[in-house]
PDB file of C-alpha atoms and ligand atoms in Angstrom:
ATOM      1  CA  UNK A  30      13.785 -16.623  -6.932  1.00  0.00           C
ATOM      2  CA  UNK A  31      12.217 -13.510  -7.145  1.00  0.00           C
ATOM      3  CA  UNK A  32      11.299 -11.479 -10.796  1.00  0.00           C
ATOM      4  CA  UNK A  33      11.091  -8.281 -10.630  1.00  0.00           C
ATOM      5  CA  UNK A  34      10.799  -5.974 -13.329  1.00  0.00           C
ATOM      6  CA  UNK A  35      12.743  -2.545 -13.224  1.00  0.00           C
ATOM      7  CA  UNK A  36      10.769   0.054 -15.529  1.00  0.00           C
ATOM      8  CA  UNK A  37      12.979   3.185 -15.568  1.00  0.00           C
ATOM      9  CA  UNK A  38      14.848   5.297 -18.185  1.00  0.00           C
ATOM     10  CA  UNK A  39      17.831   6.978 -16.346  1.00  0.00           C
ATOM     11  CA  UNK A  40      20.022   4.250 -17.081  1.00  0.00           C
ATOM     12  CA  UNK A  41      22.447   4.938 -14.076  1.00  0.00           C
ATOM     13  CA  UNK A  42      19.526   4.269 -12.185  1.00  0.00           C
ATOM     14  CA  UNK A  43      18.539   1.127 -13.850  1.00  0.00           C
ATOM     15  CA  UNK A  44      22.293   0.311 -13.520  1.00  0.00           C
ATOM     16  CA  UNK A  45      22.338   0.588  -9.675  1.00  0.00           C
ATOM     17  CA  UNK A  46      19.651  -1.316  -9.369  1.00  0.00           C
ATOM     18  CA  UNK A  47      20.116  -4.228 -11.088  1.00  0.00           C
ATOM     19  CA  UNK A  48      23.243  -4.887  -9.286  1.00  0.00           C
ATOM     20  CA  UNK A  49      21.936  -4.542  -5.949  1.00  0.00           C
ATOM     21  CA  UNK A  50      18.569  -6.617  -6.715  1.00  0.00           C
ATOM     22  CA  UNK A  51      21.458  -9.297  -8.322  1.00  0.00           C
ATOM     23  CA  UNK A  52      23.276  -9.104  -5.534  1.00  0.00           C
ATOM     24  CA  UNK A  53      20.246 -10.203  -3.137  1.00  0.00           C
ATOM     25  CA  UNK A  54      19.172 -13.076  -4.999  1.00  0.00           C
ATOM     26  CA  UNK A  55      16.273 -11.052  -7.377  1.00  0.00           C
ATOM     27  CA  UNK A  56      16.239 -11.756 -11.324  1.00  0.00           C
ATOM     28  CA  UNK A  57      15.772  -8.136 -12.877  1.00  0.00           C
ATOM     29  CA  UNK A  58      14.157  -7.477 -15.950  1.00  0.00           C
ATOM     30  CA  UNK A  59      14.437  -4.169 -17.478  1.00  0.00           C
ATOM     31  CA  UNK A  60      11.907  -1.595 -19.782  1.00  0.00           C
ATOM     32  CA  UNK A  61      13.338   1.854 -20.265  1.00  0.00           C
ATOM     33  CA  UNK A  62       9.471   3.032 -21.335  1.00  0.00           C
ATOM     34  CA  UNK A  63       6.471   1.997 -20.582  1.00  0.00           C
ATOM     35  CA  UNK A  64       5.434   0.159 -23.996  1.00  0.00           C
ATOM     36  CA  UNK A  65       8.210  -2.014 -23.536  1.00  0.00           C
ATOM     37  CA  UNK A  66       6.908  -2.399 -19.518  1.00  0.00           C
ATOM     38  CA  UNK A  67       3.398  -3.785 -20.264  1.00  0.00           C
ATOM     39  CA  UNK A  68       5.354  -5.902 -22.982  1.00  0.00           C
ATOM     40  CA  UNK A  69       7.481  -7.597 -20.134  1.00  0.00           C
ATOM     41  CA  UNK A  70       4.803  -7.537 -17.631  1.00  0.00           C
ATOM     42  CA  UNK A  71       2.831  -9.646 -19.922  1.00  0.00           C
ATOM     43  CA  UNK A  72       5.511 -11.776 -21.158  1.00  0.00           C
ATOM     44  CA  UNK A  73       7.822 -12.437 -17.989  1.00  0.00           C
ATOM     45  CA  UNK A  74       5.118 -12.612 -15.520  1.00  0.00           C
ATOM     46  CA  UNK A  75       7.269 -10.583 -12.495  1.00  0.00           C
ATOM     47  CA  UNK A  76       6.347 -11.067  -9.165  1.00  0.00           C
ATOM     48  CA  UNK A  77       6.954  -7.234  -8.162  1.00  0.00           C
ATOM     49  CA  UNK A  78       6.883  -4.458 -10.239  1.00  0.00           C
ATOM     50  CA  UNK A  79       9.401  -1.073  -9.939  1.00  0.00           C
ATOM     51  CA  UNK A  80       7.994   1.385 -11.869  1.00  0.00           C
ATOM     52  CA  UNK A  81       9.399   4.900 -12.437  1.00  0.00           C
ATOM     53  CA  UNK A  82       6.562   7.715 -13.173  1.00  0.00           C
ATOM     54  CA  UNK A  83       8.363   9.637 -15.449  1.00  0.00           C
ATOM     55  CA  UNK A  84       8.494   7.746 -18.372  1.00  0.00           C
ATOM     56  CA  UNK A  85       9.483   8.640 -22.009  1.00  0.00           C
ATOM     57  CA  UNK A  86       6.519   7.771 -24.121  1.00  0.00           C
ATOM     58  CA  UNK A  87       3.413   6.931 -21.471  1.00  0.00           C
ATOM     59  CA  UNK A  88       2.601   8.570 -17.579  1.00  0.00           C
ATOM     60  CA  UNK A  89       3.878   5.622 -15.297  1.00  0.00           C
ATOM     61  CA  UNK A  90      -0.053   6.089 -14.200  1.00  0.00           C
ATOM     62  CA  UNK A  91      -1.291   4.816 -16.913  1.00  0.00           C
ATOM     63  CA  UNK A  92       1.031   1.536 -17.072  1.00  0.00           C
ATOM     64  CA  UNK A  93      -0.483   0.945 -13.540  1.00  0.00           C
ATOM     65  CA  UNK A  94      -4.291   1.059 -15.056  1.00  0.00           C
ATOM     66  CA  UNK A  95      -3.365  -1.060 -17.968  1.00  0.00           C
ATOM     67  CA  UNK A  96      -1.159  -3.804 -15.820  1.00  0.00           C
ATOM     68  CA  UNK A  97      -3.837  -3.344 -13.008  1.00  0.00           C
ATOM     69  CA  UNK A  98      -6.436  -4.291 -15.881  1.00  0.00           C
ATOM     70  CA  UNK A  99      -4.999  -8.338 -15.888  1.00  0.00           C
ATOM     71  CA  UNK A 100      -2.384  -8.273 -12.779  1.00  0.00           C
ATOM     72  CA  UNK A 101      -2.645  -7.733  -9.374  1.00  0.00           C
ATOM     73  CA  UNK A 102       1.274  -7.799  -9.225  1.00  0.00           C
ATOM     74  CA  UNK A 103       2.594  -5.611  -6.827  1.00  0.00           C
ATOM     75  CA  UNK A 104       3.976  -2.220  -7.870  1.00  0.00           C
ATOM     76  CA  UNK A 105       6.022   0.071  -6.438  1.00  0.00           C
ATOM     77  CA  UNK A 106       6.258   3.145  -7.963  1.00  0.00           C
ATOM     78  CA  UNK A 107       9.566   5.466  -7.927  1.00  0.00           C
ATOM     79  CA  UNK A 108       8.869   9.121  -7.907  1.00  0.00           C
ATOM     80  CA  UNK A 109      11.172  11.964  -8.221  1.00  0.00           C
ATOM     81  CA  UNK A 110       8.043  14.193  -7.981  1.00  0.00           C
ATOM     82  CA  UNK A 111       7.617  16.100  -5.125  1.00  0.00           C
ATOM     83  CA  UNK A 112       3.712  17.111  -5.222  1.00  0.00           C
ATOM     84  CA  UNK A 113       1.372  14.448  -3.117  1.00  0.00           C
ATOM     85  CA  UNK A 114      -1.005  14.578  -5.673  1.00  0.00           C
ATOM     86  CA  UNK A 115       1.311  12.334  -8.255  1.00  0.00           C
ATOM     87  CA  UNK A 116       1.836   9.868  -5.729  1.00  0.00           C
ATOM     88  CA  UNK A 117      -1.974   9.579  -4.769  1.00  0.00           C
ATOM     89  CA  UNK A 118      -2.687   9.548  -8.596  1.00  0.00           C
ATOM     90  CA  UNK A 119      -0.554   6.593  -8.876  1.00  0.00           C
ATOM     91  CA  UNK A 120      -1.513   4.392  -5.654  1.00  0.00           C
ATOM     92  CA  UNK A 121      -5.650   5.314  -6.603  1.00  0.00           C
ATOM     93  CA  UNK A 122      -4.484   3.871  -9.926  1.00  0.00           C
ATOM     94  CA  UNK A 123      -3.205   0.374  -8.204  1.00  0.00           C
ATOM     95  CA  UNK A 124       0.073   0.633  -6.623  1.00  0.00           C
ATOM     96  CA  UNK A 125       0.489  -0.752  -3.724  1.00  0.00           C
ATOM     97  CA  UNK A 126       3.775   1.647  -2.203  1.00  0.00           C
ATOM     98  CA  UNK A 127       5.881   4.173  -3.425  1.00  0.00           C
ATOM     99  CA  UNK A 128       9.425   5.696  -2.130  1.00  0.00           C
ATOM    100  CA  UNK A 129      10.556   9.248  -3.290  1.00  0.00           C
ATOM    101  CA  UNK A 130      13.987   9.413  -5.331  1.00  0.00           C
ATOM    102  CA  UNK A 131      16.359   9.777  -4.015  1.00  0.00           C
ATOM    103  CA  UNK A 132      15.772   6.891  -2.159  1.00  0.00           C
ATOM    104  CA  UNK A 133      18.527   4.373  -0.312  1.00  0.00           C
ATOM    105  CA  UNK A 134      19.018   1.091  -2.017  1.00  0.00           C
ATOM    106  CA  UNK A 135      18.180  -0.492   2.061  1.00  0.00           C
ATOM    107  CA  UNK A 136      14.950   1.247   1.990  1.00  0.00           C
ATOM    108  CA  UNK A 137      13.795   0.318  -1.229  1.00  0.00           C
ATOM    109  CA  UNK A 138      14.654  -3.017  -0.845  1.00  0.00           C
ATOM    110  CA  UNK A 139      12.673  -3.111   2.788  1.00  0.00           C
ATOM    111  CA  UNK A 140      10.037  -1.898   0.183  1.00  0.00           C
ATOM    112  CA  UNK A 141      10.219  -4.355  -1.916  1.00  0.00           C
ATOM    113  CA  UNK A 142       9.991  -6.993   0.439  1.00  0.00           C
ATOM    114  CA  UNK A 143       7.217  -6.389   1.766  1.00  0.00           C
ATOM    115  CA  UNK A 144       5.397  -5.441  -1.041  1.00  0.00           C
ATOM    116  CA  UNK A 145       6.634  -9.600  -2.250  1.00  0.00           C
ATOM    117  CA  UNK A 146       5.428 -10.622   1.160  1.00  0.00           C
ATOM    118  CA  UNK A 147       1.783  -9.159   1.017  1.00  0.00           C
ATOM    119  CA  UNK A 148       1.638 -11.014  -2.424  1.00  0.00           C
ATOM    120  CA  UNK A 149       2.355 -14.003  -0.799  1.00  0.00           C
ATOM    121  CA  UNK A 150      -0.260 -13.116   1.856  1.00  0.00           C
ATOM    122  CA  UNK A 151      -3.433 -14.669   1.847  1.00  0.00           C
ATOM    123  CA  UNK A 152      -6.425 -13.435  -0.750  1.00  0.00           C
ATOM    124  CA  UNK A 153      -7.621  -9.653   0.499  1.00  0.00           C
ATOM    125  CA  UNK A 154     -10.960 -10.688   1.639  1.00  0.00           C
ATOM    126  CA  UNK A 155     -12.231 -11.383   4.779  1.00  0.00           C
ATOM    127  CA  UNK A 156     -13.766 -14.872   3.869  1.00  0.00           C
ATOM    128  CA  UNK A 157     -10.720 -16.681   3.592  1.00  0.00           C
ATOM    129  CA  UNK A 158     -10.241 -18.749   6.756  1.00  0.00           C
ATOM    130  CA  UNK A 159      -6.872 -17.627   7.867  1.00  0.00           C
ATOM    131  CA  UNK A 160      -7.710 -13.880   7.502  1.00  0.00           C
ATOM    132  CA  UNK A 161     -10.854 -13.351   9.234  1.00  0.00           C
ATOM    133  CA  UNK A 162      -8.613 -12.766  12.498  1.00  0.00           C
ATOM    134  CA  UNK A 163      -6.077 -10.283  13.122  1.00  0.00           C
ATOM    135  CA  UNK A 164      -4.479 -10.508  16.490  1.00  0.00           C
ATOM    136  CA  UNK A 165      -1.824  -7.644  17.635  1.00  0.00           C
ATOM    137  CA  UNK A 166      -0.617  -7.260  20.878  1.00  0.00           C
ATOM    138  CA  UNK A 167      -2.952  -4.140  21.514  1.00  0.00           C
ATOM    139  CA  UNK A 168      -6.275  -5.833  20.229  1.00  0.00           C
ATOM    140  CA  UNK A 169      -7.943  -8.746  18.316  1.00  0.00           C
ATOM    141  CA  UNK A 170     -10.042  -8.405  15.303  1.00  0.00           C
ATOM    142  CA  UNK A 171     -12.526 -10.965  14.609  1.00  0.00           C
ATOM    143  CA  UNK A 172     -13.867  -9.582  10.657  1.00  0.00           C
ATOM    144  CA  UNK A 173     -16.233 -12.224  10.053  1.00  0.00           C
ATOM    145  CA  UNK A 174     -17.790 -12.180  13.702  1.00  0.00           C
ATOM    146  CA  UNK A 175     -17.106  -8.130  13.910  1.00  0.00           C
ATOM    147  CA  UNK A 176     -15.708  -8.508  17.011  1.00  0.00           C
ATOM    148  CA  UNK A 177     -13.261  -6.144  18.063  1.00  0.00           C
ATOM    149  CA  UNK A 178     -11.681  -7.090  21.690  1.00  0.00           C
ATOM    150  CA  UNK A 179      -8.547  -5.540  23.999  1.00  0.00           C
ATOM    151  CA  UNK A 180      -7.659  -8.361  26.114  1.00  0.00           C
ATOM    152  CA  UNK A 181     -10.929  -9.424  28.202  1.00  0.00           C
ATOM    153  CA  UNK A 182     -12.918  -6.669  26.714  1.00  0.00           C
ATOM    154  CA  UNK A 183     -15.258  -5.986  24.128  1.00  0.00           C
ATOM    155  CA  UNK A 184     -14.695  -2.763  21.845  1.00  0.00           C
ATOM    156  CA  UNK A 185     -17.835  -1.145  20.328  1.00  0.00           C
ATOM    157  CA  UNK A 186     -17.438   0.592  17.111  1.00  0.00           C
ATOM    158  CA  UNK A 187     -19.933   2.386  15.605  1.00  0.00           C
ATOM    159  CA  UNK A 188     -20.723   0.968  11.673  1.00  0.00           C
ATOM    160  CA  UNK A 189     -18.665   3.867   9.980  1.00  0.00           C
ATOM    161  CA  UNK A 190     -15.571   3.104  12.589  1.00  0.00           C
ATOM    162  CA  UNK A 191     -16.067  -0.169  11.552  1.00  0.00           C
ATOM    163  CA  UNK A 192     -15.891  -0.001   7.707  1.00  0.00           C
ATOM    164  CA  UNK A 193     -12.339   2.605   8.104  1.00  0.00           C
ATOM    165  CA  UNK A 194     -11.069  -0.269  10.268  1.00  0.00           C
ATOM    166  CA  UNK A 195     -11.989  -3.632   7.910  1.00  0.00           C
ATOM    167  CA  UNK A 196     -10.675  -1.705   4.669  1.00  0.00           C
ATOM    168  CA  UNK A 197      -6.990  -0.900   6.565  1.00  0.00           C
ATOM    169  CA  UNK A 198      -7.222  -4.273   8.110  1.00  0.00           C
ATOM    170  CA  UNK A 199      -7.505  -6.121   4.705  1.00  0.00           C
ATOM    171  CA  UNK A 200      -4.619  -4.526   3.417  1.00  0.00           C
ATOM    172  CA  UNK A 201      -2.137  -4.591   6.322  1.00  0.00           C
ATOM    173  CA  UNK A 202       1.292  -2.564   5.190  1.00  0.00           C
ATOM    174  CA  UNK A 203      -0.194  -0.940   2.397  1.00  0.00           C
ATOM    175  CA  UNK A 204      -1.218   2.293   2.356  1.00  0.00           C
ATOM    176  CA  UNK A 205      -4.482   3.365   1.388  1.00  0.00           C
ATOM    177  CA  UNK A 206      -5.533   6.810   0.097  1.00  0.00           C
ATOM    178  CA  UNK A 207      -7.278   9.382   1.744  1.00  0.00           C
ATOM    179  CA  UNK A 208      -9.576   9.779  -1.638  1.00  0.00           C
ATOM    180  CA  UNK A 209     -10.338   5.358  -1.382  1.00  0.00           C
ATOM    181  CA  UNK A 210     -11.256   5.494   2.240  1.00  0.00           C
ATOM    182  CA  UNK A 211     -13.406   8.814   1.411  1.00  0.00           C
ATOM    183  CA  UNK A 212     -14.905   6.934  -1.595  1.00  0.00           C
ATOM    184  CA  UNK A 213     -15.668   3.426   0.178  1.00  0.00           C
ATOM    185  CA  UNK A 214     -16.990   4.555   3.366  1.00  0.00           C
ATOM    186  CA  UNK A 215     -19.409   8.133   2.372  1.00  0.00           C
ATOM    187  CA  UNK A 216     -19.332   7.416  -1.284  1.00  0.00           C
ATOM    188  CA  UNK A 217     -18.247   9.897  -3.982  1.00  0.00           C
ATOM    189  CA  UNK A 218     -19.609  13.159  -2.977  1.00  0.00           C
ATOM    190  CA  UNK A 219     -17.002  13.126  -0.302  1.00  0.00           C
ATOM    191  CA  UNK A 220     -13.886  13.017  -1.471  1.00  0.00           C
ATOM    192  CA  UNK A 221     -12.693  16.346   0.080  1.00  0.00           C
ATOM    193  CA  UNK A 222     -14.268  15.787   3.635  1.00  0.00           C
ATOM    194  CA  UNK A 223     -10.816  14.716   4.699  1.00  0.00           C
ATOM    195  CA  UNK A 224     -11.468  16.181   8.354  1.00  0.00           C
ATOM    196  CA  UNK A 225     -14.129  13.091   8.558  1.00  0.00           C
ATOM    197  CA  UNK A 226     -11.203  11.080   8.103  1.00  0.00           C
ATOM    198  CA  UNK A 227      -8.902  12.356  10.958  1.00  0.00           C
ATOM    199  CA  UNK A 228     -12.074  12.809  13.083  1.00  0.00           C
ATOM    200  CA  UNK A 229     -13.044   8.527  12.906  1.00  0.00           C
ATOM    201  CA  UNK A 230      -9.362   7.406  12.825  1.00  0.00           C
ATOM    202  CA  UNK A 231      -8.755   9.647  15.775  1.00  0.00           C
ATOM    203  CA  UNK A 232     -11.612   7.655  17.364  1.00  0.00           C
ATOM    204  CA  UNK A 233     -10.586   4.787  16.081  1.00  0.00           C
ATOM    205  CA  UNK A 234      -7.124   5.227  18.017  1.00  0.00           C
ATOM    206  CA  UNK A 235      -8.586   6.113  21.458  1.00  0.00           C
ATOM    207  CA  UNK A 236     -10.596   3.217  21.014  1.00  0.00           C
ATOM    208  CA  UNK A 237      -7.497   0.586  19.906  1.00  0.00           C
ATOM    209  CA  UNK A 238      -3.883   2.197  20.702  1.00  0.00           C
ATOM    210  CA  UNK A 239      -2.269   2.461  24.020  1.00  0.00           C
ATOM    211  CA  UNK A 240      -1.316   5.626  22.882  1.00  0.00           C
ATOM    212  CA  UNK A 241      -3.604   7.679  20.850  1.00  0.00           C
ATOM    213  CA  UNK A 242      -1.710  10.240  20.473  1.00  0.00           C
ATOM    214  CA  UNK A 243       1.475   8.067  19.115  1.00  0.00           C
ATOM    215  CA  UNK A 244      -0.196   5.118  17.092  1.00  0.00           C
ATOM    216  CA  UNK A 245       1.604   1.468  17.219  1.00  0.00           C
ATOM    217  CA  UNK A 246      -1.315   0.232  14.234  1.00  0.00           C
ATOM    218  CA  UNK A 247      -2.983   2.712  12.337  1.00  0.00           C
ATOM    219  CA  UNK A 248      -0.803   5.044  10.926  1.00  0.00           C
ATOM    220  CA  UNK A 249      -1.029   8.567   9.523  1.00  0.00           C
ATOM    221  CA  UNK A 250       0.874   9.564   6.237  1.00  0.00           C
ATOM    222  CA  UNK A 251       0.480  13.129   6.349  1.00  0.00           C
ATOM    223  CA  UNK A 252      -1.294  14.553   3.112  1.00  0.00           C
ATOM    224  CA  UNK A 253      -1.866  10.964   1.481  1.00  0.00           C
ATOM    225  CA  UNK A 254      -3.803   8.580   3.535  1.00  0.00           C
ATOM    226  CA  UNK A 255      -3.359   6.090   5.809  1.00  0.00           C
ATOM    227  CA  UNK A 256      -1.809   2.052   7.007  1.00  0.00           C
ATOM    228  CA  UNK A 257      -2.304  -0.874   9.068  1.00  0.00           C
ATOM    229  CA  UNK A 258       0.856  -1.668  10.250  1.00  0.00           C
ATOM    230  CA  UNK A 259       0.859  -5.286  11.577  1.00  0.00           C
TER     231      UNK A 259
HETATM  232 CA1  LIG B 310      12.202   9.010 -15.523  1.00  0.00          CA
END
């Protein structure tokens, strides 16, 4: 069975959810601030994380550095706050998804699903056997060899093409922040060259989707970054 731990304080909303999370099998926990959050997270161990932002006595941001500081759990944050920047804040911090209230219960639950599933997923890093390849039905990725093929033929990338495409690859479903991607591949002096960005995934696209112009794999979320989608 799967624990996951609702931190929110609108108790309708905390309501709501635990019935539907019942109702699918889940065994909820609740914190109605975030004190009482890193409290559970500690004690009950959850396997997934639901984490409103807007929390009485801490910034759901913070609970995210302090669980992130012990936890790799997976934590998907629930935002009623429109601005981008809140939502970056938060995944830069360690979440690994987000959805925007007011959400649908069927949504958040694909959510949470797959944010279970990645935990399940082999370690993030390239040396474990069964990662080092990725195989879609547009290309192959070989990350140990750093091969990159389309059926009989060899794709070149060029090393920065290559780095864009290992750190999305690692982390397939999640999405990754326009500020992370900045940070790992041209370091910290770039963090608002965000036309390098569309520039080398636009590249990147011609290079590995039968459609460029409508990508199957690497996907744009306008304004916040972007995700391999397996
Ligand atoms: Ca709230």
């Amino acid at each position: 069975m799967t624990r996951v731990l609702v931190v929110e304080d609108d108790r309708q909303l905390v309501r709501a959810l635990r019935i539907n999370l019942q109702a699918r099998r889940f065994e909820v926990d609740e914190a109605s601030d975030g004190g009482s959050a890193l409290r559970l997270a500690a004690a009950r161990k959850p396997d997934v994380i639901v984490l409103d932002l807007g929390l009485p006595d801490m910034d759901g941001v913070d609970v995210i550095k302090a669980v992130r500081g012990w936890s790799r759990t997976p934590i998907l944050v629930l935002s009623a706050r429109h601005t981008s920047e809140d939502k970056i804040r938060a995944l830069d911090a360690g979440a690994d998804d987000y959805v925007t209230k007011p959400f649908s219960m069927d949504e958040l639950l694909a959510r949470l699903r797959a944010a279970t599933r990645r935990r399940e997923a082999p370690p993030e890093s390239p040396a474990a056997a069964e990662f080092t390849l990725i195989t879609t039905a547009e290309f192959s990725v070989d990350l140990v060899a750093r091969k990159v093929r389309r059926g009989e033929r060899t794709v070149r990338l060029t090393p920065t093409e290559w780095h864009l495409l290992e750190i999305l690859l690692t982390h397939p479903g999640r999405l990754i922040t326009q500020s992370r991607l900045l940070l790992e591949v041209w370091g910290p002096t770039y963090s608002e060259h965000t036309n390098y960005l569309r520039v080398y995934m636009a590249q990147l696209r011609r290079k590995l989707e039968a459609d460029p112009s409508r990508p199957r794999y690497l996907i744009t979320e306008p304004g916040m970054g972007y995700r391999f989608e397996p």
